PDB file of C-alpha atoms in Angstrom:
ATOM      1  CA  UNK A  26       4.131 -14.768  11.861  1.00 54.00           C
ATOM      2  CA  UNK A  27       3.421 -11.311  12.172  1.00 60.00           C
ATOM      3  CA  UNK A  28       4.787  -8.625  14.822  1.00 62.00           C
ATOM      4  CA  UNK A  29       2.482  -6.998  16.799  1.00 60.00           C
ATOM      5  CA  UNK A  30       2.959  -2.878  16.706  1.00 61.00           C
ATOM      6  CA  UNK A  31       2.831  -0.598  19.967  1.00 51.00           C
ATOM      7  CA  UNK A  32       2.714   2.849  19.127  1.00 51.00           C
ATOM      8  CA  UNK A  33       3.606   3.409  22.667  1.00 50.00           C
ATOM      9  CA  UNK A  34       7.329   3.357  22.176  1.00 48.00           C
ATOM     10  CA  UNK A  35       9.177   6.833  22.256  1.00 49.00           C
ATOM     11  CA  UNK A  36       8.809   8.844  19.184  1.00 56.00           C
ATOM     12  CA  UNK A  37      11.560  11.587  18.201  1.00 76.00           C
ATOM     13  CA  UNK A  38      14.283   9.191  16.528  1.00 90.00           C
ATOM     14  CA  UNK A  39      15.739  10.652  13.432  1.00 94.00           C
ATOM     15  CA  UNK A  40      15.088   9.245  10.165  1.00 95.00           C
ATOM     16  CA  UNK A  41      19.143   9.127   9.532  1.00 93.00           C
ATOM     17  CA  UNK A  42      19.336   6.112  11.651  1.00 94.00           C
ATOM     18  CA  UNK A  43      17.195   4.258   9.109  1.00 95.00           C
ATOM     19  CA  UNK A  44      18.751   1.836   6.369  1.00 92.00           C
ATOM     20  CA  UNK A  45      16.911   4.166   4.120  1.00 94.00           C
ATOM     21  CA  UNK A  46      18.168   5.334   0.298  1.00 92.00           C
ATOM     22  CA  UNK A  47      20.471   8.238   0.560  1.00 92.00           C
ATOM     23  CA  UNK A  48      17.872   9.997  -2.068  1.00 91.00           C
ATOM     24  CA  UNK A  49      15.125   9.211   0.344  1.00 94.00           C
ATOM     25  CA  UNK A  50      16.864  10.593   3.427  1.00 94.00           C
ATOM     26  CA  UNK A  51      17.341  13.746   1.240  1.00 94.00           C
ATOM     27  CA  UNK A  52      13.834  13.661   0.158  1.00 95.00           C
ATOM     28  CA  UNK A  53      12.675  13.830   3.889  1.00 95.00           C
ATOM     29  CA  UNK A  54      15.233  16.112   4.862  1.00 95.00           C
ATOM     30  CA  UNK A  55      13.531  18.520   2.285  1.00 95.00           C
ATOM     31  CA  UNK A  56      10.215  17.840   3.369  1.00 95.00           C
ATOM     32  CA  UNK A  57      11.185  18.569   7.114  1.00 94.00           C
ATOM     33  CA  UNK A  58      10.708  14.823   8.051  1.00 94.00           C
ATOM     34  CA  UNK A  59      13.432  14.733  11.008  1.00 91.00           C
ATOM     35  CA  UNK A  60      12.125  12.672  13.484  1.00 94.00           C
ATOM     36  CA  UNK A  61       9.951  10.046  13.652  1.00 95.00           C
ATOM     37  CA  UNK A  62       6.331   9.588  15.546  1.00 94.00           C
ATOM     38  CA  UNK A  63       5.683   6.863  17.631  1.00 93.00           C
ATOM     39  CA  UNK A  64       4.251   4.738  14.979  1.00 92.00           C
ATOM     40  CA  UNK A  65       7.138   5.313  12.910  1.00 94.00           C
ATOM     41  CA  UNK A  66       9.160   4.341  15.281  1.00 94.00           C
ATOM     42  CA  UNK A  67       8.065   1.493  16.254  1.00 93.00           C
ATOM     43  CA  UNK A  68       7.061   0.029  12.833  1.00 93.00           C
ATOM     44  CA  UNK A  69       9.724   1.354  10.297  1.00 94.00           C
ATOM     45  CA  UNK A  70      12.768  -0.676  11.472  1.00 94.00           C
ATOM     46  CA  UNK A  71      10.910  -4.043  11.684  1.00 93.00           C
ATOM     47  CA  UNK A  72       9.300  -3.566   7.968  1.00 92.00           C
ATOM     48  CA  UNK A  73      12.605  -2.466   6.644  1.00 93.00           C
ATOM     49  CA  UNK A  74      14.061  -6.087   8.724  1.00 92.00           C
ATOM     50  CA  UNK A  75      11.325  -7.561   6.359  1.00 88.00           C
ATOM     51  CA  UNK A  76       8.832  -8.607   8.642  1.00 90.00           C
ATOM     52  CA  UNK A  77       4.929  -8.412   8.372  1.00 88.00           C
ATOM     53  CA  UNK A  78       3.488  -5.949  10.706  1.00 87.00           C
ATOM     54  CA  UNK A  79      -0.310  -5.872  12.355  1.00 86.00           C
ATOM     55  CA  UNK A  80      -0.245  -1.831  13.807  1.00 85.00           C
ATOM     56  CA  UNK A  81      -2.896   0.370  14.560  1.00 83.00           C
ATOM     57  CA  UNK A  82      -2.453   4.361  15.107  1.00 81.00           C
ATOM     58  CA  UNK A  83      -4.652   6.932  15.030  1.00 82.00           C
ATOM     59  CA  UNK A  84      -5.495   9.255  12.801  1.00 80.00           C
ATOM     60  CA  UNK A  85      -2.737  12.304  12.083  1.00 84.00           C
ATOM     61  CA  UNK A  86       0.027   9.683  13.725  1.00 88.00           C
ATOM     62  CA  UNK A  87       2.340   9.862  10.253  1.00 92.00           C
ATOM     63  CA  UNK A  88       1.198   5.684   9.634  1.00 90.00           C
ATOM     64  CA  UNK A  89       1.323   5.987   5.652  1.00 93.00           C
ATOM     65  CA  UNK A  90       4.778   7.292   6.011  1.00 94.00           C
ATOM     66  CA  UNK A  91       5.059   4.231   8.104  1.00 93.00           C
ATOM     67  CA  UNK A  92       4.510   1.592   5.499  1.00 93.00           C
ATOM     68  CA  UNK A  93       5.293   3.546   2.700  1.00 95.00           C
ATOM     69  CA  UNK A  94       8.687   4.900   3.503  1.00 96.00           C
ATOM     70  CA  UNK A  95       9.050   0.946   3.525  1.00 94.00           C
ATOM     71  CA  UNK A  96       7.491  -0.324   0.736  1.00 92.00           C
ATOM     72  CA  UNK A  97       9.351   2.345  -1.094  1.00 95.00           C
ATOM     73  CA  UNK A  98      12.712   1.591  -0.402  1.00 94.00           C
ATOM     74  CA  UNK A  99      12.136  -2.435  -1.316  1.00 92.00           C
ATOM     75  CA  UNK A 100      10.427  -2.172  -4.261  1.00 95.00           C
ATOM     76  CA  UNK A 101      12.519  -1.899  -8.053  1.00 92.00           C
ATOM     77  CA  UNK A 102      12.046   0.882 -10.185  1.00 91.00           C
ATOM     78  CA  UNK A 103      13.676  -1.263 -13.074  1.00 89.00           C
ATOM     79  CA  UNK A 104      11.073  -3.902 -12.957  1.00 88.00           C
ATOM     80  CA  UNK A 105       7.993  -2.352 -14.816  1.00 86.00           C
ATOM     81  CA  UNK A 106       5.345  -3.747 -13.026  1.00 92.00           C
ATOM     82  CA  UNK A 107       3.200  -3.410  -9.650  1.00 95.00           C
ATOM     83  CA  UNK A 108       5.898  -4.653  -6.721  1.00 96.00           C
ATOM     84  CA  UNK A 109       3.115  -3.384  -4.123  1.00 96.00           C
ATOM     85  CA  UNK A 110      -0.195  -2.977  -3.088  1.00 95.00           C
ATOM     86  CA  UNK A 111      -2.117  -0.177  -0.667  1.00 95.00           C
ATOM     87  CA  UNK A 112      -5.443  -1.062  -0.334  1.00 94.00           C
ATOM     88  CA  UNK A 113      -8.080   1.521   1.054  1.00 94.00           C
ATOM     89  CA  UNK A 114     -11.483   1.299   2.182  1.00 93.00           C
ATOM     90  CA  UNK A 115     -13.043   4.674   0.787  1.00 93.00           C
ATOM     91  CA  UNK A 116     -11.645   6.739  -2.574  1.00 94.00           C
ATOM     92  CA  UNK A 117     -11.195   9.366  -0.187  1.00 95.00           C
ATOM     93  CA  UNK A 118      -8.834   7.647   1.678  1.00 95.00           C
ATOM     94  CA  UNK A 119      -7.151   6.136  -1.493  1.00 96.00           C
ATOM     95  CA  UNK A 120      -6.768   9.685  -3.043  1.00 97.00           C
ATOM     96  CA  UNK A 121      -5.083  10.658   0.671  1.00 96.00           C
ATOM     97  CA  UNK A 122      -2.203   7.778   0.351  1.00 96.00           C
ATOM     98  CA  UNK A 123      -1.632   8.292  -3.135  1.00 97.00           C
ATOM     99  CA  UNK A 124      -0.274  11.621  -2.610  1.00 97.00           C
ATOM    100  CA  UNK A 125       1.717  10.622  -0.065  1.00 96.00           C
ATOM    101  CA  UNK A 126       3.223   7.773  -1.935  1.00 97.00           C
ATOM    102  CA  UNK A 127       4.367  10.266  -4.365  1.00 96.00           C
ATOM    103  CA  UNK A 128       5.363  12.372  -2.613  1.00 96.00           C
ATOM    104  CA  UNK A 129       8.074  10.293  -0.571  1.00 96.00           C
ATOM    105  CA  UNK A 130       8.815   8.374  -4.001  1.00 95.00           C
ATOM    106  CA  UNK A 131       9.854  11.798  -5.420  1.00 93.00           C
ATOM    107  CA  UNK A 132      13.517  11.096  -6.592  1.00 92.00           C
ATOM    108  CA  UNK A 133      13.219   7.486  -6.618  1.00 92.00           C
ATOM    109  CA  UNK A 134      12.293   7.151 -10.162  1.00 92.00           C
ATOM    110  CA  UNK A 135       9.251   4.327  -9.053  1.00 95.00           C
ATOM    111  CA  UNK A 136       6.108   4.953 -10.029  1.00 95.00           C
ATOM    112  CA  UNK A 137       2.460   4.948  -8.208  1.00 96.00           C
ATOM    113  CA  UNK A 138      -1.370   5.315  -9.605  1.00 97.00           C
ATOM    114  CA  UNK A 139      -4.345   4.920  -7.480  1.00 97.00           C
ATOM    115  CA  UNK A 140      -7.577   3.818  -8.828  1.00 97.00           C
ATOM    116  CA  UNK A 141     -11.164   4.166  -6.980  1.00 96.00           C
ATOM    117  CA  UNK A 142     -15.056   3.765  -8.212  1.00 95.00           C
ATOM    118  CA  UNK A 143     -17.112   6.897  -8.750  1.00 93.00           C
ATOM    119  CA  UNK A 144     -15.134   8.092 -12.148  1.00 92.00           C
ATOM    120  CA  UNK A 145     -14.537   6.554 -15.406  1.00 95.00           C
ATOM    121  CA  UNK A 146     -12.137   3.568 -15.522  1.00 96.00           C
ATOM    122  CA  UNK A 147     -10.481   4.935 -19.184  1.00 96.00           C
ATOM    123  CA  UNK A 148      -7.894   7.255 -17.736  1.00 96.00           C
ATOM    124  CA  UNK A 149      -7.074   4.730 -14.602  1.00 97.00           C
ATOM    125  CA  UNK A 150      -6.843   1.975 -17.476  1.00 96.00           C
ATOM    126  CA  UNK A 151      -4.265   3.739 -19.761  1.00 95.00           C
ATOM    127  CA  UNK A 152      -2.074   4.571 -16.264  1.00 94.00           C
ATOM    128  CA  UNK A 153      -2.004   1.238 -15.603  1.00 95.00           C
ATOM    129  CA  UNK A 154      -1.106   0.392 -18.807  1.00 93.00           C
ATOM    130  CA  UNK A 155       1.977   2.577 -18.833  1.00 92.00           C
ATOM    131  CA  UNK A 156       3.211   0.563 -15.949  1.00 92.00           C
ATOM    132  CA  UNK A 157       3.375   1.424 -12.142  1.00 95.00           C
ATOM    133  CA  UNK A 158       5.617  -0.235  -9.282  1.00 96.00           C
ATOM    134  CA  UNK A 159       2.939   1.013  -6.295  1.00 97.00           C
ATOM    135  CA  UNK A 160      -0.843   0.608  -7.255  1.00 97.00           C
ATOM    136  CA  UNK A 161      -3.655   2.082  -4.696  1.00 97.00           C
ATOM    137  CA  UNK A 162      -6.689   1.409  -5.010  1.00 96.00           C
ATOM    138  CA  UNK A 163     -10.615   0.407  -3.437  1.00 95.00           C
ATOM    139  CA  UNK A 164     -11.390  -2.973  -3.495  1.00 93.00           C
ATOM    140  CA  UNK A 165     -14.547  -2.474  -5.204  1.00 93.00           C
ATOM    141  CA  UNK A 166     -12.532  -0.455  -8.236  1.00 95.00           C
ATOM    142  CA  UNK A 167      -9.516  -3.231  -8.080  1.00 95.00           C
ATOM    143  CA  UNK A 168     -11.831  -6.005  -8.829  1.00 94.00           C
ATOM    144  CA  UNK A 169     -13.631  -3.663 -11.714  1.00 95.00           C
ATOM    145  CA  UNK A 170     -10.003  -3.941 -12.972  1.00 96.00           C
ATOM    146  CA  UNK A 171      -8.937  -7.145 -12.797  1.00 94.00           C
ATOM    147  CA  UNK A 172     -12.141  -8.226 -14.326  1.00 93.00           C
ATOM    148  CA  UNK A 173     -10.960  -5.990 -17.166  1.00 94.00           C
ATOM    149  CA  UNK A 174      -7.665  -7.477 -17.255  1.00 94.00           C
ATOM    150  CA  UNK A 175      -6.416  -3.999 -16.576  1.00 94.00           C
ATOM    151  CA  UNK A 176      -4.648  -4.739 -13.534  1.00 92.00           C
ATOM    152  CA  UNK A 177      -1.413  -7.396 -13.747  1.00 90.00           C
ATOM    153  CA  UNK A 178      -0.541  -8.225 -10.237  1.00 93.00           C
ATOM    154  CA  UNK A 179       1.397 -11.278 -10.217  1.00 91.00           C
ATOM    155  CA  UNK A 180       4.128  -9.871  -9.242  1.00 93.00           C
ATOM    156  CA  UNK A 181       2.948  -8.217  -6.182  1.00 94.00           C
ATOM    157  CA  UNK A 182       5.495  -8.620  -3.413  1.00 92.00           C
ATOM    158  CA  UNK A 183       3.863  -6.152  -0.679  1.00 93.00           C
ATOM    159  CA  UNK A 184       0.347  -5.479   0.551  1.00 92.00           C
ATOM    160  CA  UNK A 185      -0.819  -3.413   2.958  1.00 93.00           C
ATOM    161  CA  UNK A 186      -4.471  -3.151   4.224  1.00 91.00           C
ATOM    162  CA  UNK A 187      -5.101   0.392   4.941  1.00 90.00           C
ATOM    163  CA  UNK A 188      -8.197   0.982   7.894  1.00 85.00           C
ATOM    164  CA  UNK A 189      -8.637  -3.065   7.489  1.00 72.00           C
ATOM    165  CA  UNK A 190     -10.913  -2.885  10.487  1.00 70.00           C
ATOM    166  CA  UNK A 191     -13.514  -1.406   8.466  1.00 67.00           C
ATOM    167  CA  UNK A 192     -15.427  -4.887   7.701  1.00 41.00           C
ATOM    168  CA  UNK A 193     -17.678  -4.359   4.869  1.00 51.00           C
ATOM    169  CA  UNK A 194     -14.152  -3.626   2.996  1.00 49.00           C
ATOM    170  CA  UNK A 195     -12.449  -6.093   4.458  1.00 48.00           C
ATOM    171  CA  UNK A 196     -14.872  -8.558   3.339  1.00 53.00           C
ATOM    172  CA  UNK A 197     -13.968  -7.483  -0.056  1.00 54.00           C
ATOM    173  CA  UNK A 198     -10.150  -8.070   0.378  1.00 51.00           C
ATOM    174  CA  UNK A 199     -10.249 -11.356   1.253  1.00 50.00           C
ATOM    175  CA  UNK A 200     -12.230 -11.970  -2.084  1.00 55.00           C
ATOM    176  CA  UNK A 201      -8.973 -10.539  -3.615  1.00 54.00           C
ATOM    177  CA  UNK A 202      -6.749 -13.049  -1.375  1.00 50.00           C
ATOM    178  CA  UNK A 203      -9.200 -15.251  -1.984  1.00 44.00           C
ATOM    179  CA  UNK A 204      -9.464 -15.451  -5.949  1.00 49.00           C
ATOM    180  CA  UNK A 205      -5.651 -15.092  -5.886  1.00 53.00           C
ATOM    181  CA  UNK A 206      -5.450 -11.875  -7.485  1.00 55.00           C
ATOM    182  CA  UNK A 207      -1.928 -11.582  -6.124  1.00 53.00           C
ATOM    183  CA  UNK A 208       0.509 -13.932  -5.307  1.00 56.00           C
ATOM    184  CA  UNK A 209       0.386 -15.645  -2.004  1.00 55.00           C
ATOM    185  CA  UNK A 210       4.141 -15.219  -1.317  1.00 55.00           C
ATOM    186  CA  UNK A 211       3.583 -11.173  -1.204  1.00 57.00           C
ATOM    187  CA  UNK A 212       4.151  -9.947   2.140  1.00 54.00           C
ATOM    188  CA  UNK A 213       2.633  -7.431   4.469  1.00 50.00           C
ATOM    189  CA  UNK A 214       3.708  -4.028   5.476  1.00 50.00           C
ATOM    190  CA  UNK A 215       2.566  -1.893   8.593  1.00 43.00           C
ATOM    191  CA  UNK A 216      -0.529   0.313   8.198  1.00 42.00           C
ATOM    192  CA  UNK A 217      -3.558   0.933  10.682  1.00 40.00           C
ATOM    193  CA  UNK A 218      -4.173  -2.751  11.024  1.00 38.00           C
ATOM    194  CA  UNK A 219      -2.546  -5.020   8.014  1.00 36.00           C
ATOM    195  CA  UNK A 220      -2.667  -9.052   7.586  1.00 35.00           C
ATOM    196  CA  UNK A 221      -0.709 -11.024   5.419  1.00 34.00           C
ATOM    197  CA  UNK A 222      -2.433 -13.219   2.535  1.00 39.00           C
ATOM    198  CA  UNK A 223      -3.539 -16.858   2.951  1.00 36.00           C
ATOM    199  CA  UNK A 224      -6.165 -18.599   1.933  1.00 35.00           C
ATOM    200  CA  UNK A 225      -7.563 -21.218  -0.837  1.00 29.00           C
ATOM    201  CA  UNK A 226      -7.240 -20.065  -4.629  1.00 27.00           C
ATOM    202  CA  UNK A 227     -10.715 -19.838  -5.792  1.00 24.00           C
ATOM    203  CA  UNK A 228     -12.663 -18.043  -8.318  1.00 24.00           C
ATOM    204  CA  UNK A 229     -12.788 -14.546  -8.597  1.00 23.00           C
ATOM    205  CA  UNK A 230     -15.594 -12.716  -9.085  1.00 25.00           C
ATOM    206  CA  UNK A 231     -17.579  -9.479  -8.061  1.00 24.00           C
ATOM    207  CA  UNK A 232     -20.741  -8.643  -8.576  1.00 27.00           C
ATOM    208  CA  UNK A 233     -21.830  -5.319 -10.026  1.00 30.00           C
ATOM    209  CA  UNK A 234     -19.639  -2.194 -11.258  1.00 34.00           C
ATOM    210  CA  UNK A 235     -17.988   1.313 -10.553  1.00 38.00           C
ATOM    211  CA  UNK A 236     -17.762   0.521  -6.964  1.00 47.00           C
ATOM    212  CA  UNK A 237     -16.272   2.410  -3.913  1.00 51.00           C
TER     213      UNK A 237
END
């Protein structure tokens, strides 16, 4: 079952009181991350207690750090493969939490690529083909990838579901939990509005290419 986020608990709580990494706490503490927003707040200790998380925030309200500083601290940098999942309705926005990811994952020796439609899938291939623990991408450019065989993601552990509420993208999610892309055992992790996987294993497909 998944909790239920309000954003309108008290912000201001220091980052220190969070079973974070010591090299993550350091990381913060260089990039002036003290104390927590509301969404932070309320979110961070449940995902780090392992639960799945449905939150919404608005815009500005520090939510990537939200999941991220999470996913982050779960995920293996010794196991060279993709641990967890953001996905993102526009490139714009995928662009966005990929430079956040690596930015908080900046002494934590894991690894993060993003890949989004609108640019040739050659460079995005041979990054994922190195081997990354956090993979962002578009929906539209995931399923380009997968079709290529590109993108491994059985052992996929986390997803989160960036803006989920924007339905045209969402639609195209569910053909990811759907096709069983990942596995069905990977759990959510707080964003704007995120849902764990279920659903039937059917056959994935997509029609068309270099989508959103």
């Amino acid at each position: 079952m998944s909790e239920n986020v309000s954003t309108e608990e008290s912000g201001h709580r220091p980052f220190g009181e969070l079973s974070l990494s010591p090299a993550m706490l350091a990381n913060l503490g260089q990039l002036e991350y003290i104390a927590m927003t509301p969404i932070q707040a309320a979110s961070l200790p449940l995902a780090l207690a392992g639960n799945d998380l449905i939150a919404q925030a608005k815009t500005g309200s520090g939510k990537t750090a939200a999941f991220g500083l999470a996913l982050l601290n779960k995920l293996n940098p010794k196991n060279f493969a993709v641990q967890a999942m953001v996905l993102c309705p526009t490139r714009e926005l995928a662009d966005q939490v990929a430079q956040q990811v690596k930015l908080y994952a900046k002494y934590t020796n894991l690894r993060s690529a993003v890949v989004f439609g609108g640019m040739d899938m050659k460079p995005q291939t041979l990054e994922l083909k190195k081997g990354v623990e956090v993979l962002v991408a578009t929906p539209g450019r995931l399923l380009d990838h997968i079709e290529a065989k590109n993108a491994v993601l059985n052992q996929v552990e986390y997803v989160v579901l960036d803006e989920a509420d924007r339905s045209g993208d969402t639609r195209r999610s569910c053909r990811l939990r759907a096709g069983g892309a990942v596995p069905r055992h990977a759990r959510a992790a707080p964003v704007h509005r995120v849902h764990r996987r279920h659903g039937h294993r059917s056959g994935l497909r997509a029609a068309g290419r270099h989508r959103q």
